[in-house]
XYZ file of C-alpha atoms in Angstrom:
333
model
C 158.865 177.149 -35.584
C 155.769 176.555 -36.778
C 156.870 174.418 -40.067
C 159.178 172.482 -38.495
C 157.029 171.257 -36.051
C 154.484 170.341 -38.585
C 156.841 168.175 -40.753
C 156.652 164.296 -40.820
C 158.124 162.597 -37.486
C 160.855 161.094 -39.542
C 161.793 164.329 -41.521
C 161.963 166.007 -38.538
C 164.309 163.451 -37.171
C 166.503 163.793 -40.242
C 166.824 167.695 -39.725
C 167.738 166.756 -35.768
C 170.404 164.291 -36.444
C 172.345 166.806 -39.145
C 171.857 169.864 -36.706
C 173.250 167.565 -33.633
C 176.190 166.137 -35.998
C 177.246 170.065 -36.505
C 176.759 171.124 -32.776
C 178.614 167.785 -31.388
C 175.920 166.531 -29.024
C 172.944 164.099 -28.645
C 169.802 164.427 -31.519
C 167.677 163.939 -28.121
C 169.284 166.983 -26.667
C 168.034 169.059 -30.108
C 165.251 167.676 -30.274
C 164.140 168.578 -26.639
C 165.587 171.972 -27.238
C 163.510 172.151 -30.559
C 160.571 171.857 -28.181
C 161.416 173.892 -25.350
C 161.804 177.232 -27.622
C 158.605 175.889 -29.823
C 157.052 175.965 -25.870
C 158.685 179.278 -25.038
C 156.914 180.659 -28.213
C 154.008 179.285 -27.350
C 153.585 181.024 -24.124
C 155.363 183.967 -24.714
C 153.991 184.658 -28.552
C 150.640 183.073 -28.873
C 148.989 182.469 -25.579
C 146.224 184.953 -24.637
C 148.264 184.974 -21.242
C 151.396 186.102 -22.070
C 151.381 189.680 -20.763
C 151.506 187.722 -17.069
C 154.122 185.407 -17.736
C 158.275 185.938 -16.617
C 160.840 183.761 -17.360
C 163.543 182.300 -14.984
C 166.135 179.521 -14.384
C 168.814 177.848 -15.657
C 167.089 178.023 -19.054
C 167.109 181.505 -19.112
C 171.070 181.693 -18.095
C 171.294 179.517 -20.939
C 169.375 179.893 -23.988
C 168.982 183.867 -23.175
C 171.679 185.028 -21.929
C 174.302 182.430 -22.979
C 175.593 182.516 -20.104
C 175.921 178.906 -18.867
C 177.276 176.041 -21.224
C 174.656 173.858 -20.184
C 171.473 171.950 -21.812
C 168.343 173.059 -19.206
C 165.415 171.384 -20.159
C 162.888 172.448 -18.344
C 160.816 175.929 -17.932
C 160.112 177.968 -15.029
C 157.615 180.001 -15.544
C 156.576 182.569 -13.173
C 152.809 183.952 -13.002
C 151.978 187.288 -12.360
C 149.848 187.020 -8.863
C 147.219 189.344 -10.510
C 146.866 186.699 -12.916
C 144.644 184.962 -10.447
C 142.355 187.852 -9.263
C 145.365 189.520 -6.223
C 146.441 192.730 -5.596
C 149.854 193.795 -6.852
C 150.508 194.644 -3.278
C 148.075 192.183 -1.367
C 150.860 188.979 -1.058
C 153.325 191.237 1.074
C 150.290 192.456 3.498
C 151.045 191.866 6.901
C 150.034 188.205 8.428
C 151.093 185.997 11.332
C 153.051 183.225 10.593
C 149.502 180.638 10.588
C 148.267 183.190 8.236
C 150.814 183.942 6.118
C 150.899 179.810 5.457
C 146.950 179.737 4.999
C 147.727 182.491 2.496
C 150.555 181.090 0.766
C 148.706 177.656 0.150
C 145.391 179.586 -0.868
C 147.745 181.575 -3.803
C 149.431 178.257 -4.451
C 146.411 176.362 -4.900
C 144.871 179.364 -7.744
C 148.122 178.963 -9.727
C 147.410 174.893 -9.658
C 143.955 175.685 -10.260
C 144.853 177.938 -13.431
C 147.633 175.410 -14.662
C 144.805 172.675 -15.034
C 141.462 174.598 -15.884
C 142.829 177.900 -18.036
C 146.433 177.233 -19.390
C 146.404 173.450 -20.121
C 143.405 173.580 -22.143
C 144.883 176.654 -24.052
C 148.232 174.684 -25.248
C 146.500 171.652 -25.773
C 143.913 173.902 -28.310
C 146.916 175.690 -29.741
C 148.440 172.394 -30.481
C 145.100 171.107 -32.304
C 144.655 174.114 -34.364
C 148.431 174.116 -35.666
C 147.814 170.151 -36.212
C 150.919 169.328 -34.287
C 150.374 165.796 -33.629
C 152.223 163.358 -31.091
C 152.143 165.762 -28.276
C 150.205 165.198 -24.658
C 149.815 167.161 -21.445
C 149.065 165.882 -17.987
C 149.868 168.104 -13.937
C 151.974 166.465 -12.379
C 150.786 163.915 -10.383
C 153.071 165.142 -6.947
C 153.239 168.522 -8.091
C 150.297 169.857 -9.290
C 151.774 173.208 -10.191
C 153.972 171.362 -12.995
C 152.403 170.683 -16.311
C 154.048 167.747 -17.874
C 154.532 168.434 -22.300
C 154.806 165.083 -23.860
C 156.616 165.886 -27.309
C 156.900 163.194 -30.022
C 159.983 162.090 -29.608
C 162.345 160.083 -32.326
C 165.368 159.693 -29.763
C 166.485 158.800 -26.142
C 169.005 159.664 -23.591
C 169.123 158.996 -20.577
C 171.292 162.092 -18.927
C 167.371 163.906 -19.660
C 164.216 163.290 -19.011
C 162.068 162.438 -22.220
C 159.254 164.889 -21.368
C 159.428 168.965 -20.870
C 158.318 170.347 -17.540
C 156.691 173.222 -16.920
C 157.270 174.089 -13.598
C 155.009 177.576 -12.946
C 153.957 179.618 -9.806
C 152.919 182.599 -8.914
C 155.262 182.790 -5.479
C 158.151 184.135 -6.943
C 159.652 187.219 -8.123
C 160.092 188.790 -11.374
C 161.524 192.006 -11.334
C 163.701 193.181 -12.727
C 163.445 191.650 -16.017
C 164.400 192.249 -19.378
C 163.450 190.847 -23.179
C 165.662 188.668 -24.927
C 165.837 186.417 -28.250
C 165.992 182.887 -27.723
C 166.800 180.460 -30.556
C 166.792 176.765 -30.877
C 169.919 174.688 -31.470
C 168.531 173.684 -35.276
C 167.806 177.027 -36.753
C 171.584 177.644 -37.001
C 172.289 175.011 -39.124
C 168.641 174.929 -41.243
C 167.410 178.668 -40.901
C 165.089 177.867 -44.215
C 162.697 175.609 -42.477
C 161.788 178.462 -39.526
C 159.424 181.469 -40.580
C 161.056 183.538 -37.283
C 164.601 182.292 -36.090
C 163.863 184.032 -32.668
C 161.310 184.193 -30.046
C 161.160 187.055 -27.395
C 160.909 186.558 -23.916
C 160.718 188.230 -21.197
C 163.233 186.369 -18.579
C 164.248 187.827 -15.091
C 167.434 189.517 -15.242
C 171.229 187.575 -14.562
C 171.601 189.460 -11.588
C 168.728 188.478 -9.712
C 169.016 184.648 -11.119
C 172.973 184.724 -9.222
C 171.576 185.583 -5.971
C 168.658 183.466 -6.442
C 170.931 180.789 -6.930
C 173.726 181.880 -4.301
C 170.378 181.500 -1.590
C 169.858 178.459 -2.928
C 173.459 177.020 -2.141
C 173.189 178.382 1.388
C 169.944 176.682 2.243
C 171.954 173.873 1.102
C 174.440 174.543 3.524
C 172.717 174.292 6.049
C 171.129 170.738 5.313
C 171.591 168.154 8.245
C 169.436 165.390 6.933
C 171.529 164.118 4.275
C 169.496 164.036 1.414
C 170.818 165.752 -1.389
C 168.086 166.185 -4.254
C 168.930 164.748 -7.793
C 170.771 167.411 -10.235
C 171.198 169.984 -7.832
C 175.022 170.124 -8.719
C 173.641 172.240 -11.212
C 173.200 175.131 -8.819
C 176.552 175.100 -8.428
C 177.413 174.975 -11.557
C 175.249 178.171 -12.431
C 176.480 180.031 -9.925
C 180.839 179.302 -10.571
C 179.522 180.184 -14.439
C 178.235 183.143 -13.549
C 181.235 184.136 -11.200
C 183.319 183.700 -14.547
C 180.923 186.159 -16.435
C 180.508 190.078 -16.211
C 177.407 189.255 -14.226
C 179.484 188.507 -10.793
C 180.724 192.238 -10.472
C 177.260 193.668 -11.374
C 175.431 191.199 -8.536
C 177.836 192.368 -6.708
C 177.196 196.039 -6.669
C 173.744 195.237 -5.456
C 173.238 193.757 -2.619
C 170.523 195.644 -2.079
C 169.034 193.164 -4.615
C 170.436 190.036 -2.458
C 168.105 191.475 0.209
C 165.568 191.415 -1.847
C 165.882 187.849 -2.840
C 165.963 187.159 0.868
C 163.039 188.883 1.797
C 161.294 187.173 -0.737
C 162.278 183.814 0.688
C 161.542 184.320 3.878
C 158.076 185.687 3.622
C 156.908 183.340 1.484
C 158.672 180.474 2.004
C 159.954 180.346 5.442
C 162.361 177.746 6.891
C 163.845 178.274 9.971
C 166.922 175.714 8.830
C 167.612 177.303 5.696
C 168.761 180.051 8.272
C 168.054 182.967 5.598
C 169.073 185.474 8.430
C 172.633 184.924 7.443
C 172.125 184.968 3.804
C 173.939 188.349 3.953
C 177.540 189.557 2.764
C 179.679 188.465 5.665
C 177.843 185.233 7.005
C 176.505 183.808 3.347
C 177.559 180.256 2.793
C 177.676 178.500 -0.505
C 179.818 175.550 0.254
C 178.152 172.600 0.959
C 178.298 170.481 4.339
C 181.624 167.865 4.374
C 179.486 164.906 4.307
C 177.360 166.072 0.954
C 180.863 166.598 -1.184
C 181.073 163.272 -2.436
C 176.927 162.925 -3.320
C 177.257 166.254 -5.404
C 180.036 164.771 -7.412
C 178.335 161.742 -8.163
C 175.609 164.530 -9.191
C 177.422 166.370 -11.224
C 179.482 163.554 -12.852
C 175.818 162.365 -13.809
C 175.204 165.327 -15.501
C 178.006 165.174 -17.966
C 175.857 164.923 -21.304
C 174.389 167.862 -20.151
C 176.957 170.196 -19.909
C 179.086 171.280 -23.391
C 181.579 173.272 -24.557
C 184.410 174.211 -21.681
C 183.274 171.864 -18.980
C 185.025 172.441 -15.144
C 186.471 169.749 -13.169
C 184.259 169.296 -10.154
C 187.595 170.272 -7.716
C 187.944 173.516 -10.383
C 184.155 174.018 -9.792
C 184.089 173.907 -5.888
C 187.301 175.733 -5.384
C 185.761 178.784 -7.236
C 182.217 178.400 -5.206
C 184.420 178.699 -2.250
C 186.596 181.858 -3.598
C 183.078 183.789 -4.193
C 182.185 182.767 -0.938
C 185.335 184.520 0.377
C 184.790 187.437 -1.433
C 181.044 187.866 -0.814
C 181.621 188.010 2.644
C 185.363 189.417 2.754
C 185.503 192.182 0.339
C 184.083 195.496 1.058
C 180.756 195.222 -1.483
């Protein structure tokens, strides 16, 4: 990706607009993908951490696993907790609630910590030494375990956000995972100007992403104070996807790996509304409360330049969250 990214601003421009003519979306949308895989092979090829670093999210459903027909633009990266100096084992020791918080904020705070003082400074070196120019990287000023990449950027859309996130942590699980071969949208139409046409990553398996997500809905459930967060339609969105893919049945067949997920949430982080104790085959929910229907179809209906190729209706959408609801908790699994 390396030449590509090295090219004038306007060349690279003129490469963007012929690959989005032949894909039938946005040049922003390419662009930003040309970015995201250049970051993706950044931190999984050349940085001196990789060996700690998992992959997750809607990007992964999506540029990995093409699973999902939408554009995620955004990373969520996952840091191995030894990373920054724990135990493989240490995180799940025993605590009382006060200290299991104290602890969680402590681990929180060394992934912040390592986001600003270790792997900021490498990416912003890497950049200098490949003489990529136009690019910047700041933390997040409200979320300081989100490293904001500022590409150079010859186009504008509103639907996405002109800047690539990197949302990291070290509070969240990564097993199982498995390598895959991710690709951005402009090496299919102009393979000559990429030395590789493929970086490997290692991403957190489908599986684990569909209950992931499937926890997320339910804490969503169970919401009372009415405010629905921007783009979270695409949760459900991910999720109906994956109940149309092979990825459903095989989820389904472990729910020993729901529990998991579960577990995970609740000793790390707890909420006593999210009502995780019924996250469970029988009592899971996944539709959302009455009053939050017509705020998640405003959502989604925002997200339309996001989402190509066979794109469900929102009522085709909800009516198939609500069938896997049905048959997580009334089939025999």
């Amino acid at each position: 990706m390396l030449k590509l990214s090295r090219l004038p601003q306007e060349e690279r421009a003129d490469v963007f607009v012929a690959a989005a003519k032949e894909k039938g979306m946005h040049p922003a949308i390419v662009e930003k993908d040309f970015w995201v895989c250049w970051t993706l092979d950044y931190l999984f090829g050349e940085s001196g951490f990789r060996d700690f670093f998992a992959f997750k999210g809607g990007t992964s459903l999506s540029k990995g696993f093409g699973l999902i027909e939408r554009f995620s633009e955004d990373i969520d990266l996952i840091f191995d907790w030894r990373l920054l100096g724990y135990g493989i084992d240490e995180p799940w020791e025993k605590r009382s609630n006060t200290k299991q918080d104290e602890f969680v904020g402590k681990i929180n705070g060394d992934a912040a910590r390592f986001l600003e003082d270790e792997l900021m400074p490498e990416m912003q070196a890497h950049l200098d030494s490949q003489h990529i120019v136009g690019c910047s990287l700041a933390i997040d000023a409200g979320d300081p375990q989100t490293l904001r990449f500022f590409y150079p950027q010859s186009f504008s859309d509103n639907s996405i956000l002109q800047e690539i996130r990197l949302e990291t942590g070290a509070l969240a699980a990564w097993t199982p995972t498995t390598g895959v071969r991710i690709s951005p949208y402009v090496v299919e139409q102009f393979p000559e100007v990429f030395e590789s046409k493929a970086v490997s990553v290692r991403t957190v398996s489908p599986e684990r992403t569909f209950w992931e997500k499937a926890t997320i809905l339910h804490k969503e459930a169970f919401r009372t104070n009415g405010r629905f967060p921007t783009r979270y339609s695409r949760h459900y969105y991910d999720l109906f996807k994956l109940a149309q893919s092979n990825v459903k049945q095989r989820a389904l067949n472990d729910t020993g790996l729901l529990k998991s997920v579960v577990n995970f949430k609740m000793t790390f982080w707890r909420s006593n509304a999210a009502r995780y104790d019924l996250c469970a085959p029988g009592t899971l929910r996944l539709m959302p409360p009455e009053e939050a229907i017509d705020l998640i179809e405003q959502d989604y209906a925002a997200m339309k330049n996001m989402i190509f190729g066979d794109t469900p209706d929102f009522k085709t959408m909800m009516s198939g969250i609500r069938n896997l609801e049905d048959e997580v908790n009334f089939s025999n699994i």
